[in-house]
């Protein structure tokens, strides 16, 4: 194996060296991504930054992940097309263009992934005037707290609840949330 490597032209040795290095790093990055260990060097890093006018840039061009993407395309193209293209300058130009294409494909994939992100954080203001179901009975005239269960943006939340009504509201009853008392307490009325 070493003898075969030693018999390669200098350009091919460079392509193989870059290919082996970038492939190993790419595999490590991929494993870390699937394990959730790259939060500081993942998609967020490539989609933050500020331009000269203070607005948001769509991505940062010079990141380690982009460098590895470029080197993968560059090196494997140089290796794969070395038998077809004899001129080392043309081969390097093609390898460079494919490396840039790899970075472009990476940007496209990240942009599509960012479109899938959605904000599902709970905001108590979204429950106002919504219908909820009593989970824990609510005592009459604010004499104690019960709980209501409500679906907000596809997830169910339990919220402490009070009522101004004259009678206790039993479990399973439907109520309307009429006022937000605090971040974790609402006022309800029986339907």
XYZ file of N, CA, C and O in Angstrom:
764
model
N 0.825 -1.186 0.000
C 0.000 0.000 0.000
C 0.873 1.255 0.000
O 0.600 2.195 -0.722
N 1.882 1.260 0.846
C 2.779 2.421 0.908
C 3.553 2.558 -0.390
O 3.766 3.672 -0.875
N 3.936 1.437 -0.990
C 4.666 1.476 -2.258
C 3.790 2.062 -3.357
O 4.249 2.850 -4.178
N 2.507 1.695 -3.363
C 1.563 2.238 -4.338
C 1.427 3.746 -4.154
O 1.418 4.501 -5.129
N 1.335 4.200 -2.902
C 1.239 5.632 -2.613
C 2.499 6.362 -3.055
O 2.432 7.448 -3.626
N 3.676 5.770 -2.819
C 4.945 6.405 -3.193
C 5.105 6.527 -4.697
O 5.831 7.398 -5.174
N 4.453 5.664 -5.481
C 4.562 5.703 -6.936
C 3.612 6.711 -7.579
O 3.685 6.931 -8.781
N 2.713 7.307 -6.809
C 1.778 8.296 -7.342
C 2.488 9.608 -7.635
O 3.474 9.968 -6.970
N 1.994 10.366 -8.641
C 2.533 11.714 -8.872
C 2.275 12.611 -7.653
O 1.356 12.353 -6.865
N 3.040 13.674 -7.535
C 2.947 14.567 -6.380
C 1.519 15.096 -6.183
O 1.009 15.127 -5.065
N 0.851 15.510 -7.293
C -0.499 16.059 -7.190
C -1.462 15.040 -6.590
O -2.319 15.381 -5.781
N -1.319 13.770 -6.998
C -2.195 12.723 -6.480
C -1.947 12.465 -4.991
O -2.877 12.179 -4.245
N -0.698 12.574 -4.570
C -0.381 12.426 -3.144
C -1.081 13.516 -2.336
O -1.622 13.258 -1.253
N -1.068 14.735 -2.890
C -1.734 15.856 -2.207
C -3.245 15.606 -2.135
O -3.860 15.750 -1.074
N -3.842 15.213 -3.277
C -5.279 14.933 -3.283
C -5.635 13.834 -2.281
O -6.604 13.945 -1.543
N -4.857 12.753 -2.255
C -5.138 11.655 -1.328
C -4.963 12.083 0.133
O -5.755 11.704 0.990
N -3.939 12.877 0.403
C -3.741 13.370 1.779
C -4.909 14.216 2.247
O -5.426 14.042 3.361
N -5.344 15.128 1.374
C -6.489 15.980 1.714
C -7.760 15.142 1.853
O -8.559 15.341 2.771
N -7.932 14.174 0.936
C -9.135 13.333 0.961
C -9.215 12.517 2.245
O -10.282 12.434 2.864
N -8.127 11.922 2.656
C -8.148 11.105 3.873
C -8.430 11.956 5.102
O -9.261 11.603 5.938
N -7.750 13.092 5.190
C -7.966 13.993 6.327
C -9.412 14.487 6.377
O -10.096 14.382 7.402
N -9.903 15.036 5.249
C -11.246 15.630 5.248
C -12.332 14.574 5.435
O -13.345 14.842 6.074
N -12.108 13.378 4.929
C -13.110 12.315 5.097
C -13.205 11.881 6.554
O -14.315 11.699 7.085
N -12.073 11.740 7.213
C -12.082 11.357 8.632
C -12.773 12.440 9.470
O -13.620 12.142 10.313
N -12.440 13.695 9.204
C -13.062 14.785 9.959
C -14.559 14.849 9.663
O -15.378 15.032 10.572
N -14.937 14.648 8.399
C -16.357 14.656 8.030
C -17.117 13.546 8.748
O -18.230 13.764 9.247
N -16.538 12.369 8.826
C -17.188 11.251 9.521
C -17.347 11.576 11.002
O -18.414 11.347 11.597
N -16.318 12.152 11.610
C -16.394 12.531 13.024
C -17.473 13.595 13.230
O -18.278 13.507 14.159
N -17.504 14.606 12.340
C -18.535 15.645 12.445
C -19.934 15.056 12.301
O -20.854 15.442 13.023
N -20.096 14.122 11.373
C -21.407 13.506 11.157
C -21.850 12.726 12.386
O -23.015 12.820 12.812
N -20.948 11.961 12.959
C -21.277 11.197 14.167
C -21.654 12.145 15.298
O -22.646 11.932 15.999
N -20.886 13.213 15.462
C -21.187 14.183 16.520
C -22.526 14.869 16.276
O -23.270 15.150 17.221
N -22.845 15.145 15.015
C -24.121 15.775 14.696
C -25.279 14.869 15.078
O -26.244 15.299 15.707
N -25.194 13.577 14.705
C -26.285 12.654 15.012
C -26.387 12.364 16.501
O -27.453 11.994 16.990
N -25.304 12.551 17.241
C -25.340 12.347 18.689
C -25.722 13.634 19.423
O -25.856 13.641 20.630
N -25.846 14.747 18.682
C -26.225 16.015 19.295
C -25.100 16.697 20.030
O -25.329 17.505 20.908
N -23.864 16.388 19.661
C -22.714 16.928 20.390
C -22.075 18.131 19.703
O -21.042 18.602 20.135
N -22.683 18.650 18.654
C -22.052 19.753 17.943
C -22.872 21.032 18.006
O -22.876 21.815 17.097
N -23.543 21.256 19.117
C -24.437 22.412 19.220
C -23.701 23.729 19.013
O -24.264 24.676 18.507
N -22.425 23.786 19.373
C -21.680 25.029 19.204
C -21.080 25.168 17.814
O -20.602 26.219 17.454
N -21.123 24.116 16.990
C -20.534 24.180 15.659
C -21.465 23.583 14.614
O -21.043 22.969 13.670
N -22.764 23.762 14.790
C -23.695 23.149 13.857
C -24.343 24.178 12.961
O -23.740 25.165 12.572
N -25.582 23.950 12.650
C -26.301 24.808 11.722
C -26.410 26.238 12.248
O -26.390 27.173 11.480
N -26.533 26.412 13.553
C -26.672 27.762 14.100
C -25.479 28.638 13.756
O -25.631 29.794 13.447
N -24.289 28.075 13.800
C -23.090 28.855 13.530
C -23.049 29.317 12.091
O -22.525 30.379 11.785
N -23.623 28.564 11.178
C -23.587 28.928 9.779
C -24.718 29.870 9.388
O -24.770 30.327 8.272
N -25.610 30.163 10.301
C -26.721 31.033 9.981
C -26.793 32.229 10.906
O -27.836 32.773 11.152
N -25.674 32.633 11.471
C -25.692 33.821 12.318
C -24.604 34.767 11.841
O -23.732 34.412 11.083
N -24.666 35.973 12.296
C -23.670 36.961 11.914
C -24.361 38.241 11.497
O -25.563 38.289 11.296
N -23.580 39.281 11.361
C -24.128 40.574 10.979
C -23.340 41.125 9.811
O -22.124 41.012 9.747
N -24.061 41.739 8.868
C -23.362 42.363 7.768
C -23.008 43.791 8.160
O -23.228 44.221 9.285
N -22.452 44.542 7.222
C -21.986 45.891 7.550
C -23.130 46.840 7.904
O -22.940 47.806 8.621
N -24.334 46.568 7.421
C -25.463 47.428 7.739
C -26.148 47.007 9.030
O -27.141 47.593 9.423
N -25.685 45.970 9.698
C -26.272 45.544 10.947
C -27.386 44.525 10.790
O -27.981 44.120 11.754
N -27.685 44.102 9.555
C -28.728 43.103 9.328
C -28.169 41.706 9.453
O -26.972 41.498 9.594
N -29.053 40.745 9.357
C -28.637 39.343 9.486
C -28.106 38.829 8.152
O -28.712 39.033 7.116
N -26.958 38.171 8.185
C -26.447 37.478 7.012
C -27.134 36.133 6.918
O -27.496 35.546 7.930
N -27.279 35.570 5.714
C -27.887 34.252 5.622
C -26.955 33.138 6.096
O -27.401 32.096 6.493
N -25.664 33.367 6.081
C -24.719 32.347 6.528
C -23.340 32.959 6.672
O -23.090 34.068 6.217
N -22.439 32.238 7.301
C -21.036 32.623 7.370
C -20.276 31.722 6.419
O -20.419 30.501 6.466
N -19.476 32.313 5.569
C -18.786 31.544 4.542
C -17.607 30.771 5.105
O -17.385 29.615 4.751
N -16.861 31.363 5.995
C -15.618 30.750 6.463
C -15.816 30.074 7.819
O -15.585 30.671 8.861
N -16.254 28.819 7.769
C -16.375 28.011 8.968
C -15.607 26.717 8.738
O -15.321 26.339 7.599
N -15.289 26.033 9.806
C -14.546 24.775 9.694
C -15.363 23.735 8.930
O -14.837 23.001 8.095
N -16.648 23.699 9.164
C -17.512 22.736 8.475
C -17.521 23.003 6.971
O -17.515 22.078 6.160
N -17.564 24.273 6.573
C -17.524 24.606 5.146
C -16.171 24.242 4.540
O -16.105 23.802 3.388
N -15.105 24.436 5.292
C -13.777 24.063 4.805
C -13.719 22.563 4.539
O -13.217 22.124 3.501
N -14.240 21.769 5.443
C -14.240 20.312 5.257
C -15.099 19.939 4.055
O -14.729 19.078 3.255
N -16.240 20.593 3.872
C -17.083 20.321 2.702
C -16.326 20.631 1.414
O -16.359 19.846 0.457
N -15.656 21.775 1.390
C -14.880 22.146 0.210
C -13.769 21.125 -0.051
O -13.579 20.666 -1.181
N -13.029 20.764 0.990
C -11.912 19.831 0.813
C -12.388 18.447 0.358
O -11.690 17.782 -0.417
N -13.555 18.017 0.828
C -14.108 16.738 0.355
C -14.348 16.773 -1.147
O -13.921 15.873 -1.878
N -15.052 17.792 -1.617
C -15.329 17.907 -3.049
C -14.062 18.077 -3.863
O -13.891 17.445 -4.913
N -13.162 18.924 -3.393
C -11.909 19.201 -4.094
C -11.055 17.949 -4.235
O -10.641 17.570 -5.331
N -10.818 17.264 -3.123
C -9.888 16.133 -3.137
C -10.434 14.925 -3.878
O -9.736 14.315 -4.693
N -11.682 14.572 -3.631
C -12.234 13.392 -4.294
C -12.443 13.624 -5.788
O -12.351 12.689 -6.585
N -12.693 14.854 -6.198
C -12.759 15.156 -7.628
C -11.375 15.017 -8.248
O -11.236 14.453 -9.345
N -10.364 15.520 -7.564
C -8.993 15.381 -8.069
C -8.593 13.927 -8.222
O -7.925 13.544 -9.198
N -9.008 13.093 -7.290
C -8.687 11.668 -7.365
C -9.518 10.993 -8.466
O -8.995 10.242 -9.290
N -10.800 11.271 -8.498
C -11.705 10.593 -9.421
C -11.497 10.944 -10.878
O -11.704 10.104 -11.756
N -11.096 12.157 -11.167
C -10.938 12.583 -12.552
C -9.481 12.581 -13.020
O -9.193 13.026 -14.118
N -8.560 12.080 -12.210
C -7.144 12.102 -12.583
C -6.845 11.248 -13.803
O -5.929 11.560 -14.570
N -7.593 10.183 -14.040
C -7.384 9.332 -15.225
C -8.019 9.937 -16.472
O -7.610 9.633 -17.579
N -9.024 10.792 -16.295
C -9.742 11.374 -17.431
C -9.078 12.674 -17.888
O -8.967 12.926 -19.080
N -8.667 13.511 -16.938
C -8.066 14.817 -17.254
C -6.568 14.735 -16.980
O -6.149 14.620 -15.825
N -5.766 14.808 -18.044
C -4.312 14.686 -17.911
C -3.649 15.976 -17.442
O -2.621 15.941 -16.774
N -4.219 17.108 -17.802
C -3.631 18.399 -17.462
C -3.903 18.705 -15.994
O -5.057 18.864 -15.586
N -2.840 18.817 -15.146
C -3.066 19.056 -13.716
C -3.731 20.403 -13.415
O -4.443 20.525 -12.416
N -3.536 21.414 -14.269
C -4.168 22.717 -14.033
C -5.679 22.606 -14.228
O -6.461 23.092 -13.397
N -6.105 21.962 -15.332
C -7.536 21.789 -15.577
C -8.175 20.912 -14.509
O -9.313 21.140 -14.095
N -7.429 19.905 -14.076
C -7.928 19.033 -13.010
C -8.125 19.820 -11.716
O -9.134 19.675 -11.032
N -7.179 20.702 -11.408
C -7.296 21.509 -10.188
C -8.451 22.503 -10.299
O -9.163 22.735 -9.315
N -8.655 23.061 -11.474
C -9.775 23.994 -11.668
C -11.106 23.261 -11.466
O -11.999 23.752 -10.764
N -11.233 22.064 -12.079
C -12.451 21.280 -11.900
C -12.642 20.907 -10.428
O -13.748 21.021 -9.885
N -11.574 20.486 -9.773
C -11.654 20.112 -8.360
C -12.075 21.311 -7.510
O -12.896 21.177 -6.594
N -11.538 22.483 -7.823
C -11.910 23.699 -7.098
C -13.399 23.996 -7.278
O -14.114 24.291 -6.312
N -13.885 23.918 -8.515
C -15.298 24.197 -8.790
C -16.212 23.206 -8.078
O -17.258 23.592 -7.529
N -15.843 21.935 -8.054
C -16.658 20.942 -7.351
C -16.624 21.200 -5.849
O -17.633 21.048 -5.163
N -15.476 21.621 -5.317
C -15.399 21.969 -3.899
C -16.345 23.109 -3.553
O -17.055 23.067 -2.542
N -16.376 24.131 -4.410
C -17.304 25.250 -4.209
C -18.750 24.755 -4.312
O -19.614 25.163 -3.529
N -19.011 23.841 -5.255
C -20.345 23.261 -5.385
C -20.744 22.516 -4.114
O -21.885 22.624 -3.657
N -19.826 21.782 -3.496
C -20.112 21.083 -2.241
C -20.520 22.069 -1.150
O -21.452 21.811 -0.393
N -19.823 23.196 -1.053
C -20.174 24.206 -0.049
C -21.568 24.761 -0.347
O -22.384 24.936 0.553
N -21.860 25.004 -1.636
C -23.191 25.488 -2.020
C -24.281 24.497 -1.664
O -25.355 24.876 -1.175
N -24.033 23.219 -1.905
C -25.008 22.185 -1.552
C -25.212 22.149 -0.043
O -26.337 22.031 0.445
N -24.118 22.291 0.720
C -24.218 22.314 2.176
C -25.077 23.489 2.646
O -25.941 23.334 3.517
N -24.865 24.683 2.046
C -25.688 25.846 2.393
C -27.154 25.577 2.087
O -28.038 25.903 2.875
N -27.434 24.991 0.932
C -28.808 24.699 0.543
C -29.463 23.757 1.541
O -30.599 23.979 1.968
N -28.755 22.701 1.924
C -29.300 21.734 2.883
C -29.568 22.409 4.223
O -30.615 22.209 4.839
N -28.632 23.238 4.696
C -28.841 23.941 5.971
C -30.022 24.901 5.896
O -30.805 25.002 6.839
N -30.148 25.600 4.787
C -31.271 26.534 4.645
C -32.595 25.778 4.697
O -33.557 26.234 5.320
N -32.664 24.614 4.055
C -33.885 23.811 4.100
C -34.155 23.316 5.515
O -35.307 23.278 5.953
N -33.109 22.924 6.232
C -33.284 22.472 7.613
C -33.769 23.609 8.501
O -34.596 23.394 9.395
N -33.274 24.817 8.283
C -33.688 25.953 9.096
C -35.164 26.293 8.863
O -35.838 26.784 9.756
N -35.661 26.022 7.660
C -37.081 26.250 7.389
C -37.959 25.322 8.211
O -39.112 25.624 8.477
N -37.427 24.162 8.578
C -38.200 23.201 9.348
C -38.310 23.582 10.823
O -39.169 23.076 11.524
N -37.415 24.461 11.262
C -37.414 24.854 12.674
C -38.661 25.699 12.953
O -39.035 26.562 12.184
N -39.309 25.444 14.048
C -40.463 26.240 14.428
C -40.421 26.494 15.925
O -39.874 25.714 16.683
N -40.977 27.611 16.309
C -40.982 28.003 17.712
C -42.219 27.430 18.389
O -43.326 27.905 18.161
N -42.023 26.422 19.218
C -43.134 25.828 19.958
C -43.070 26.178 21.436
O -43.648 25.478 22.255
N -42.379 27.247 21.774
C -42.299 27.622 23.177
C -43.675 28.107 23.645
O -44.418 28.749 22.909
N -43.995 27.783 24.870
C -45.305 28.102 25.427
C -45.367 29.559 25.854
O -44.485 30.051 26.541
N -46.401 30.235 25.437
C -46.657 31.619 25.828
C -48.076 31.655 26.407
O -49.045 31.323 25.722
N -48.186 32.064 27.648
C -49.479 32.064 28.350
C -50.513 32.924 27.625
O -51.712 32.647 27.696
N -50.080 33.925 26.884
C -51.016 34.814 26.185
C -51.792 34.091 25.081
O -52.832 34.573 24.640
N -51.297 32.951 24.627
C -51.980 32.200 23.573
C -53.234 31.474 24.071
O -53.999 30.961 23.267
N -53.437 31.406 25.380
C -54.587 30.663 25.905
C -55.802 31.553 26.153
O -56.896 31.033 26.392
N -55.640 32.859 26.111
C -56.745 33.777 26.390
C -57.907 33.529 25.424
O -57.704 33.405 24.219
N -59.116 33.418 25.976
C -60.357 33.174 25.232
C -60.422 31.784 24.588
O -61.266 31.546 23.733
N -59.553 30.877 24.988
C -59.565 29.511 24.461
C -60.372 28.605 25.384
O -60.580 28.903 26.553
N -60.809 27.486 24.840
C -61.573 26.489 25.595
C -60.580 25.492 26.207
O -59.656 25.038 25.536
N -60.793 25.168 27.478
C -59.939 24.206 28.177
C -60.827 23.205 28.904
O -62.032 23.418 29.074
N -60.213 22.121 29.348
C -60.936 21.106 30.114
C -60.391 21.100 31.537
O -59.169 21.141 31.742
N -61.286 21.059 32.500
C -60.870 21.059 33.901
C -60.216 19.716 34.205
O -60.781 18.657 33.956
N -59.014 19.777 34.741
C -58.242 18.581 35.072
C -58.363 18.267 36.566
O -58.599 17.145 36.964
N -58.194 19.301 37.383
C -58.394 19.197 38.839
C -59.513 20.191 39.180
O -59.450 21.350 38.756
N -60.550 19.759 39.912
C -61.703 20.634 40.188
C -61.290 22.023 40.702
O -60.328 22.164 41.464
N -62.053 23.022 40.257
C -61.759 24.412 40.614
C -62.792 24.874 41.643
O -63.996 24.914 41.349
N -62.334 25.228 42.868
C -63.275 25.700 43.907
C -63.947 27.015 43.493
O -63.393 27.806 42.734
N -65.169 27.233 44.032
C -65.936 28.430 43.706
C -65.296 29.686 44.291
O -64.549 29.645 45.255
N -65.629 30.848 43.707
C -65.290 32.197 44.172
C -63.855 32.357 44.650
O -63.592 32.909 45.721
N -62.925 31.883 43.874
C -61.483 32.047 44.147
C -61.074 31.495 45.512
O -60.151 32.005 46.145
N -61.747 30.458 46.012
C -61.417 29.880 47.318
C -60.268 28.881 47.219
O -59.894 28.281 48.220
N -59.741 28.703 46.077
C -58.621 27.788 45.863
C -58.370 27.625 44.370
O -59.104 28.151 43.541
N -57.309 26.903 44.075
C -56.942 26.714 42.675
C -57.218 25.281 42.242
O -57.091 24.346 43.022
N -57.594 25.164 40.997
C -57.680 23.872 40.332
C -56.732 23.912 39.141
O -55.866 24.785 39.057
N -56.892 22.972 38.235
C -56.049 22.964 37.043
C -56.908 22.709 35.818
O -57.870 21.962 35.867
N -56.500 23.348 34.718
C -57.131 23.078 33.435
C -56.075 22.516 32.488
O -54.881 22.766 32.638
N -56.540 21.755 31.530
C -55.688 21.170 30.501
C -56.086 21.808 29.177
O -57.265 21.845 28.826
N -55.085 22.311 28.435
C -55.368 22.996 27.169
C -54.281 22.669 26.157
O -53.106 22.535 26.505
N -54.703 22.547 24.917
C -53.759 22.290 23.827
C -53.380 23.622 23.176
O -54.250 24.372 22.737
N -52.086 23.900 23.144
C -51.574 25.120 22.527
C -50.480 24.721 21.542
O -49.486 24.109 21.926
N -50.691 25.036 20.267
C -49.724 24.736 19.206
C -49.322 23.265 19.188
O -48.165 22.916 19.041
N -50.273 22.414 19.385
C -50.022 20.993 19.272
C -49.512 20.299 20.517
O -49.291 19.098 20.496
N -49.311 21.021 21.607
C -48.888 20.358 22.843
C -49.840 20.734 23.976
O -50.358 21.845 24.030
N -50.068 19.771 24.861
C -51.022 19.956 25.949
C -50.303 20.521 27.173
O -49.221 20.052 27.536
N -50.919 21.528 27.774
C -50.357 22.171 28.968
C -51.378 22.149 30.086
O -52.588 22.260 29.847
N -50.887 22.034 31.313
C -51.731 22.134 32.495
C -51.433 23.470 33.160
O -50.269 23.806 33.400
N -52.488 24.211 33.451
C -52.337 25.551 34.015
C -53.224 25.662 35.248
O -54.366 25.200 35.246
N -52.704 26.289 36.307
C -53.518 26.556 37.503
C -54.655 27.494 37.115
O -54.482 28.404 36.296
N -55.835 27.270 37.718
C -57.009 28.060 37.348
C -57.849 28.428 38.566
O -57.912 27.687 39.540
N -58.483 29.602 38.472
C -59.435 30.115 39.464
C -60.747 30.387 38.745
O -60.772 30.526 37.523
N -61.828 30.527 39.528
C -63.100 30.959 38.949
C -63.779 31.938 39.900
O -63.591 31.878 41.118
N -64.563 32.855 39.326
C -65.385 33.770 40.107
C -66.801 33.218 40.269
O -67.645 33.830 40.923
N -67.080 32.067 39.667
C -68.415 31.468 39.693
C -68.860 31.075 41.091
O -68.058 30.910 42.010
N -70.163 30.899 41.237
C -70.780 30.582 42.520
C -70.651 29.107 42.884
O -70.840 28.734 44.037
N -70.364 28.258 41.902
C -70.269 26.827 42.178
C -68.924 26.274 41.718
O -68.270 26.824 40.831
N -68.554 25.183 42.360
C -67.314 24.473 42.033
C -67.435 23.909 40.620
O -68.500 23.454 40.210
N -66.314 23.902 39.868
C -66.314 23.337 38.520
C -65.615 21.984 38.590
O -64.456 21.891 38.992
N -66.342 20.944 38.220
C -65.844 19.568 38.363
C -64.865 19.192 37.246
O -64.824 19.823 36.184
N -64.118 18.131 37.512
C -63.194 17.594 36.508
C -63.955 17.193 35.260
O -65.063 16.662 35.338
N -63.359 17.450 34.116
C -63.965 17.088 32.842
C -64.841 18.159 32.242
O -65.245 18.060 31.085
N -65.182 19.200 33.013
C -66.031 20.275 32.494
C -65.238 21.142 31.524
O -64.024 21.307 31.649
N -65.954 21.711 30.553
C -65.322 22.642 29.614
C -65.448 24.057 30.153
O -66.503 24.447 30.652
N -64.370 24.822 30.040
C -64.347 26.206 30.516
C -63.664 27.085 29.462
O -62.924 26.598 28.615
N -63.958 28.373 29.569
C -63.281 29.354 28.712
C -62.330 30.166 29.590
O -62.690 30.580 30.690
N -61.144 30.387 29.106
C -60.166 31.194 29.840
C -60.472 32.654 29.538
O -60.386 33.084 28.385
N -60.847 33.418 30.580
C -61.294 34.798 30.383
C -60.260 35.839 30.798
O -60.340 36.993 30.380
N -59.290 35.431 31.631
C -58.295 36.411 32.077
C -57.018 35.674 32.465
O -57.063 34.567 32.991
N -55.901 36.314 32.213
C -54.611 35.762 32.629
C -54.194 36.498 33.886
O -53.970 37.711 33.864
N -54.136 35.775 34.989
C -53.797 36.374 36.283
C -52.268 36.518 36.435
O -51.791 37.493 36.993
N -51.522 35.519 35.995
C -50.055 35.558 36.063
C -49.512 34.579 35.020
O -50.278 34.008 34.248
N -48.224 34.372 35.015
C -47.596 33.460 34.043
C -48.050 32.006 34.208
O -47.874 31.206 33.305
N -48.615 31.673 35.380
C -49.014 30.281 35.598
C -50.423 30.162 36.189
O -50.781 29.123 36.709
N -51.224 31.215 36.067
C -52.559 31.204 36.663
C -53.537 31.929 35.749
O -53.251 33.043 35.268
N -54.709 31.290 35.513
C -55.730 31.902 34.660
C -57.063 31.910 35.389
O -57.299 31.123 36.308
N -57.937 32.818 34.948
C -59.298 32.894 35.458
C -60.198 32.293 34.384
O -60.086 32.632 33.209
N -61.097 31.388 34.806
C -61.957 30.699 33.843
C -63.424 30.884 34.202
O -63.769 31.229 35.328
N -64.287 30.631 33.202
C -65.725 30.592 33.445
C -66.282 29.328 32.805
O -65.797 28.873 31.767
N -67.284 28.748 33.436
C -67.918 27.532 32.937
C -68.637 27.835 31.617
O -69.235 28.887 31.449
N -68.593 26.898 30.695
C -69.327 27.051 29.433
C -70.742 26.555 29.587
O -71.034 25.643 30.301
